[in-house]
Amino acid sequence: MAATIKDVAALAQVSVGTVSRYLNGYEVSEVNKRKIEEAVRRLDFKLNPVARSLKTSKSMTVAVVVPALANVFSMSIIEGIERHLDQYGYSVIVCDSQSDVQKEKAKLQFVKDKYVDGVVIMPTGSDGTHITEVLGDEIPAVLMDRLVENAKLDAVLVDNVNAVYQAVERLITLGHRRIGMITGPKHIYTARERQEGYRRVFVDYNLPMDESLIRYGDYTEDTGYKLINELMRLECPPTAVFVANYEMTIGAIMAVNEAGIQIPDQLSLIGFDQLELSKIIRPSLSVVVQPMAEIGQKAAEMLYQRMRGSHDNFPQVIRLKANFIDGQSIKKL
Amino acid sequence: MAATIKDVAALAQVSVGTVSRYLNGYEVSEVNKRKIEEAVRRLDFKLNPVARSLKTSKSMTVAVVVPALANVFSMSIIEGIERHLDQYGYSVIVCDSQSDVQKEKAKLQFVKDKYVDGVVIMPTGSDGTHITEVLGDEIPAVLMDRLVENAKLDAVLVDNVNAVYQAVERLITLGHRRIGMITGPKHIYTARERQEGYRRVFVDYNLPMDESLIRYGDYTEDTGYKLINELMRLECPPTAVFVANYEMTIGAIMAVNEAGIQIPDQLSLIGFDQLELSKIIRPSLSVVVQPMAEIGQKAAEMLYQRMRGSHDNFPQVIRLKANFIDGQSIKKL
DNA sequence: TTGTACGCGTTATCAT
DNA sequence: ATGATAACGCGTACAA
């Protein structure tokens, strides 16, 4: 149905080789160029990307693999990636690993078999063996948000340590000492980092740290809800709590509302991600916000360079700053 | 590098035809089957989907085009689509039309040129001429959320009329008469529908409708903020307001918080979308929630049928029910 | 610069 | 049931 390069050649009365060369930006005589252009126009000819892929082993497609699609973090990043790569003619295919390493590996294999030119991945586990195992080093990959062990890869991360540091330090300077933290699983990179930020404040201020105030959730709404209740039911509950991701922040707020705990009078609270929250909740919530669109944009840019063949200072790790937004959910003691 | 079907044939000592047939599920003698399986295993052979696409003119890829990626509505739908189509071996590429009809058309052309097998689209305008113009009828498309004029297409929609009806009716039965509505642009399908639901309640209850209480925003946070302020500054402000999309609901809540308006004592409020809201806001917000994942799932299912060649009752329009979740943000007068 | 011809990895047709 | 072989549409040596 659709016109092929042969039809163009026939109509333009030149060889397919000439047409192909013209199409790929090589030098062609002025007359032939004109004839080809005319033929292309008249036939409404479009290169068949599939046939081209078969020859070149390039698909002009990249894959993005995330633990979950339906959350603002993933989608903001994906939006950033799509927008950036769009200008280069790449399309992006999305993959949901559902926080399952096996599924993640399967998805990687799947997109590799589809000949994607690159992949950006937000790994679901702390080990990255399967990533290089599947992808090899023919097809470039960049990590985002989380670093993994056993895999040398480019990455764009957020400076979680200092983001959390800033937030907790604020609490300290306001006089808080019993500061609870609800963080993620120990095997998740960002969770470890966020916890380290917390710890470092206490070290730097030479204050004792009460391990019982640190609770490990699994980044879900449920555990946020559950763990803040645990903390508040302690004989000596914390005067402030820092919650280290968005979903758990939602859960914590629900629990606080239900229990009728007054913020910030009875408890100072700092949440994570999504500035929207700080705006619609009363009192406005203090939060640590990550530069999501920028993560996507940077990851796309790095991947693009790699796909173009650059090997400059590999592996490269970019760290983006997060911002602490001061709301009215924390109080001076 | 990677093993081809030829290598398998050679190692198994059969013809490529036999291998291909075996791979595609046709009958093959028991002995050959065994030999092929053995060879496949030893060579770690994988079918090359690009070569297959070249032959079959199918890419096992679908595109989803939305006005914006980074919002809960789009991503929930996309997640539903990805999850559903994953089982059939399809991958989904995402496109952001940035609420721009021109860009939407460009994206459609782009994915068509990439030989996607189908596209699901959440149209950004009320006209759909460009959709069929670009896609023709060779490549199936299904609309979601919004219907368009001048394009006969399958669609999966939400019953906005009755969803809004339910919400406004609730306000009526609680004694409200001056009910404000903040809705979307008149040219957007869902906005018109939601407005119709509002209107219908007044008709059915034989009550007079005050047009000045209907305000048209553009589905952004900003206009939600602005318009609710306009309403509340009326000489005779409404006793209740219904906000007809998520972003505007956020804006409205911000305005209400800033102005110190007591909910529900001074104003009853009903929002739209994302149940999360109703959970973390105090008092809990009454909202109309759309079945987002289901929209994606249904759209994917319809598209899949069409891609398989079914033409049953085309164009088919599915309407999903939205739910009204009662919170504590509305009061009996 | 241009044309020819082969190959990329499959599927499908046609004999056998 | 199986084997040989011609497509699918393009890129690219190679020769001219």
XYZ file of C-alpha atoms in Angstrom, chain B residues 47-333:
287
model
C 12.767 -14.328 17.774
C 13.659 -10.971 16.370
C 10.475 -8.937 16.604
C 11.755 -6.330 14.180
C 12.212 -8.814 11.392
C 8.868 -10.277 12.212
C 7.292 -6.831 12.099
C 8.734 -6.264 8.682
C 6.981 -9.341 7.429
C 3.737 -9.044 9.285
C 3.367 -5.267 9.338
C 2.550 -5.464 12.994
C 4.697 -3.861 15.639
C 3.048 -5.186 18.784
C 3.064 -1.636 20.026
C 0.272 0.745 20.850
C 0.433 4.438 21.542
C -1.484 6.411 24.087
C -1.819 10.119 23.547
C -2.896 12.361 26.393
C -3.026 16.119 26.975
C -0.620 15.760 29.891
C 1.250 12.870 31.445
C 1.905 14.153 34.927
C -1.511 13.979 36.472
C -3.285 11.268 38.364
C -5.960 10.827 35.780
C -3.634 10.146 32.860
C -1.238 7.947 34.746
C -3.878 5.775 36.333
C -5.341 5.191 32.922
C -1.968 4.485 31.394
C -1.163 2.043 34.125
C -4.413 0.263 33.396
C -3.603 0.095 29.721
C -0.055 -1.094 30.199
C -1.089 -3.773 32.614
C -3.820 -5.081 30.390
C -1.881 -5.083 27.156
C 1.239 -6.520 28.757
C -0.323 -9.961 28.846
C -0.725 -9.929 25.091
C 2.868 -8.925 24.525
C 2.181 -5.348 23.514
C 4.278 -2.444 24.637
C 2.851 1.010 25.049
C 4.477 4.212 24.035
C 3.281 7.405 25.644
C 2.771 10.759 23.990
C 2.114 14.101 25.583
C 0.072 16.404 23.370
C 0.428 19.226 25.855
C -3.203 20.173 25.298
C -2.286 21.365 21.848
C -4.272 20.089 18.895
C -1.420 20.679 16.498
C 0.947 18.720 18.678
C -1.653 16.029 19.050
C -1.872 15.675 15.327
C 1.902 15.619 15.017
C 2.141 12.886 17.630
C -0.465 10.822 15.859
C 1.433 11.135 12.623
C 4.621 10.255 14.440
C 3.307 7.045 15.924
C 1.541 6.112 12.746
C 4.833 6.364 10.904
C 6.256 4.102 13.564
C 3.689 1.496 12.626
C 1.922 1.242 15.947
C -0.893 -1.263 15.830
C -3.373 0.921 17.603
C -3.752 4.098 19.582
C -5.841 5.192 22.486
C -6.278 8.870 22.713
C -7.660 11.355 25.164
C -8.401 14.135 22.728
C -7.519 17.658 23.615
C -10.108 19.408 21.509
C -13.746 18.875 20.656
C -13.044 18.237 17.008
C -11.635 14.962 15.821
C -11.185 15.584 12.136
C -7.430 15.341 12.348
C -7.613 11.989 14.086
C -9.246 10.046 11.304
C -7.399 12.198 8.819
C -4.070 10.964 10.126
C -4.984 7.471 11.238
C -7.330 6.554 8.414
C -9.227 3.418 9.248
C -6.383 0.990 8.848
C -5.162 1.644 12.342
C -7.726 1.347 15.124
C -8.144 4.069 17.691
C -10.252 4.409 20.770
C -11.097 7.602 22.537
C -11.216 7.935 26.234
C -12.812 10.346 28.597
C -13.904 12.664 25.823
C -15.971 12.314 22.697
C -15.134 14.341 19.631
C -17.107 15.588 16.684
C -16.440 14.566 13.106
C -14.852 11.238 13.931
C -16.592 7.913 14.279
C -14.572 6.122 16.895
C -14.910 3.707 19.745
C -14.828 5.383 23.095
C -14.860 4.680 26.771
C -16.387 7.481 28.742
C -17.531 8.249 32.212
C -21.131 8.969 32.910
C -20.430 12.506 33.980
C -24.013 13.599 33.766
C -25.256 11.212 36.379
C -22.167 11.502 38.529
C -22.659 15.208 38.860
C -26.379 14.726 39.124
C -25.884 12.534 42.131
C -23.624 15.014 43.844
C -25.803 18.030 43.223
C -28.925 16.125 44.092
C -27.383 15.337 47.428
C -26.938 19.036 48.052
C -30.508 19.717 47.053
C -31.935 17.127 49.399
C -29.870 18.620 52.189
C -31.700 21.870 51.615
C -29.239 23.789 49.476
C -30.664 26.004 46.778
C -27.893 28.412 45.878
C -25.403 25.922 44.540
C -22.327 27.176 42.757
C -20.579 25.216 40.082
C -17.059 25.625 38.849
C -16.786 23.772 35.595
C -14.490 23.554 32.592
C -14.390 25.274 29.218
C -17.563 24.951 27.185
C -15.685 23.375 24.315
C -14.558 20.418 26.356
C -16.814 17.432 26.257
C -16.613 16.437 29.896
C -17.222 19.997 31.004
C -20.404 20.180 28.994
C -21.559 16.877 30.383
C -20.861 17.824 33.948
C -22.716 21.029 33.487
C -25.639 19.158 32.029
C -25.797 16.977 35.121
C -26.022 20.076 37.251
C -28.729 21.590 35.089
C -30.781 18.454 35.037
C -31.122 18.301 38.786
C -32.684 21.726 38.850
C -35.031 20.799 36.074
C -36.063 17.545 37.689
C -36.643 19.186 41.037
C -38.425 22.059 39.361
C -36.130 24.599 40.932
C -34.897 27.855 39.425
C -31.285 27.895 38.330
C -29.121 30.949 38.853
C -26.770 31.161 35.880
C -24.507 33.564 37.713
C -23.507 30.734 40.014
C -21.969 28.780 37.152
C -18.386 29.706 36.462
C -16.249 28.477 33.633
C -12.630 27.756 34.386
C -10.076 25.991 32.272
C -9.503 22.959 34.455
C -6.431 24.474 36.096
C -5.635 25.081 39.722
C -5.489 28.813 39.111
C -9.024 29.166 37.873
C -10.348 26.986 40.658
C -8.757 29.389 43.078
C -9.982 32.476 41.300
C -13.515 31.376 40.579
C -14.392 30.226 44.047
C -13.277 33.574 45.320
C -15.529 35.238 42.790
C -18.430 33.146 43.940
C -17.866 33.788 47.610
C -17.646 37.505 47.069
C -21.066 37.674 45.512
C -23.604 39.745 47.433
C -25.480 36.590 47.960
C -22.877 33.814 47.819
C -23.766 30.157 47.315
C -24.215 27.881 50.299
C -22.563 25.055 48.427
C -20.126 24.709 45.566
C -19.415 21.815 43.271
C -16.027 21.829 41.565
C -15.892 19.806 38.388
C -12.334 18.607 38.129
C -9.344 17.724 40.225
C -6.975 20.603 39.590
C -9.679 23.181 40.171
C -10.626 21.396 43.361
C -7.107 21.886 44.628
C -7.281 25.570 43.783
C -10.635 25.924 45.469
C -9.393 24.320 48.652
C -6.420 26.624 48.725
C -8.669 29.647 48.375
C -11.008 28.404 51.056
C -8.138 27.800 53.423
C -6.655 31.212 52.803
C -9.946 32.994 53.244
C -10.577 31.084 56.434
C -13.936 29.895 55.225
C -15.258 27.145 57.466
C -16.205 23.923 55.751
C -18.970 22.866 55.947
C -20.393 25.533 58.253
C -19.955 28.481 55.968
C -19.794 26.514 52.772
C -20.493 23.000 51.627
C -17.960 21.766 49.113
C -17.844 18.856 46.716
C -14.698 18.098 44.756
C -13.713 15.895 41.897
C -11.431 12.944 41.369
C -8.761 11.301 43.439
C -10.103 9.746 46.521
C -6.906 10.562 48.314
C -8.129 14.062 48.733
C -11.164 13.078 50.661
C -8.976 11.158 53.049
C -6.344 13.659 54.026
C -8.337 16.838 54.129
C -10.175 17.772 57.216
C -13.090 17.764 57.202
C -13.002 14.904 54.762
C -14.032 16.045 51.334
C -17.029 14.746 49.474
C -15.915 13.889 45.972
C -16.975 12.406 42.712
C -14.403 9.789 41.742
C -13.938 8.319 38.322
C -12.946 4.689 37.776
C -9.617 5.552 36.222
C -7.940 2.179 36.148
C -11.099 0.735 34.672
C -11.123 3.339 31.924
C -7.663 2.241 30.915
C -8.500 -1.399 31.176
C -11.658 -1.085 29.088
C -9.964 1.066 26.482
C -7.168 -1.470 26.193
C -9.651 -4.290 25.846
C -11.610 -2.554 23.121
C -8.477 -1.645 21.257
C -7.253 -5.197 21.506
C -10.448 -6.516 19.960
C -10.164 -4.054 17.112
C -6.528 -4.909 16.538
C -7.553 -8.515 16.277
C -9.816 -7.525 13.463
C -13.183 -7.456 15.153
C -15.597 -4.898 13.783
C -18.516 -5.740 16.014
C -20.929 -2.896 16.583
C -18.581 -0.131 15.614
C -18.434 2.531 16.889
C -18.937 1.290 20.371
C -19.275 3.661 23.276
C -18.858 2.388 26.789
C -19.950 4.504 29.688
C -18.520 3.802 33.103
C -20.182 4.910 36.298
C -18.486 7.372 38.596
C -18.991 7.190 42.306
C -20.039 9.846 44.721
C -18.161 9.511 47.975
C -19.839 11.196 50.861
C -17.496 13.064 53.163
C -18.004 15.614 55.884
C -17.650 18.667 53.738
C -21.370 19.131 53.188
C -23.952 20.175 55.697
C -27.701 20.024 56.105
C -29.289 23.426 55.944
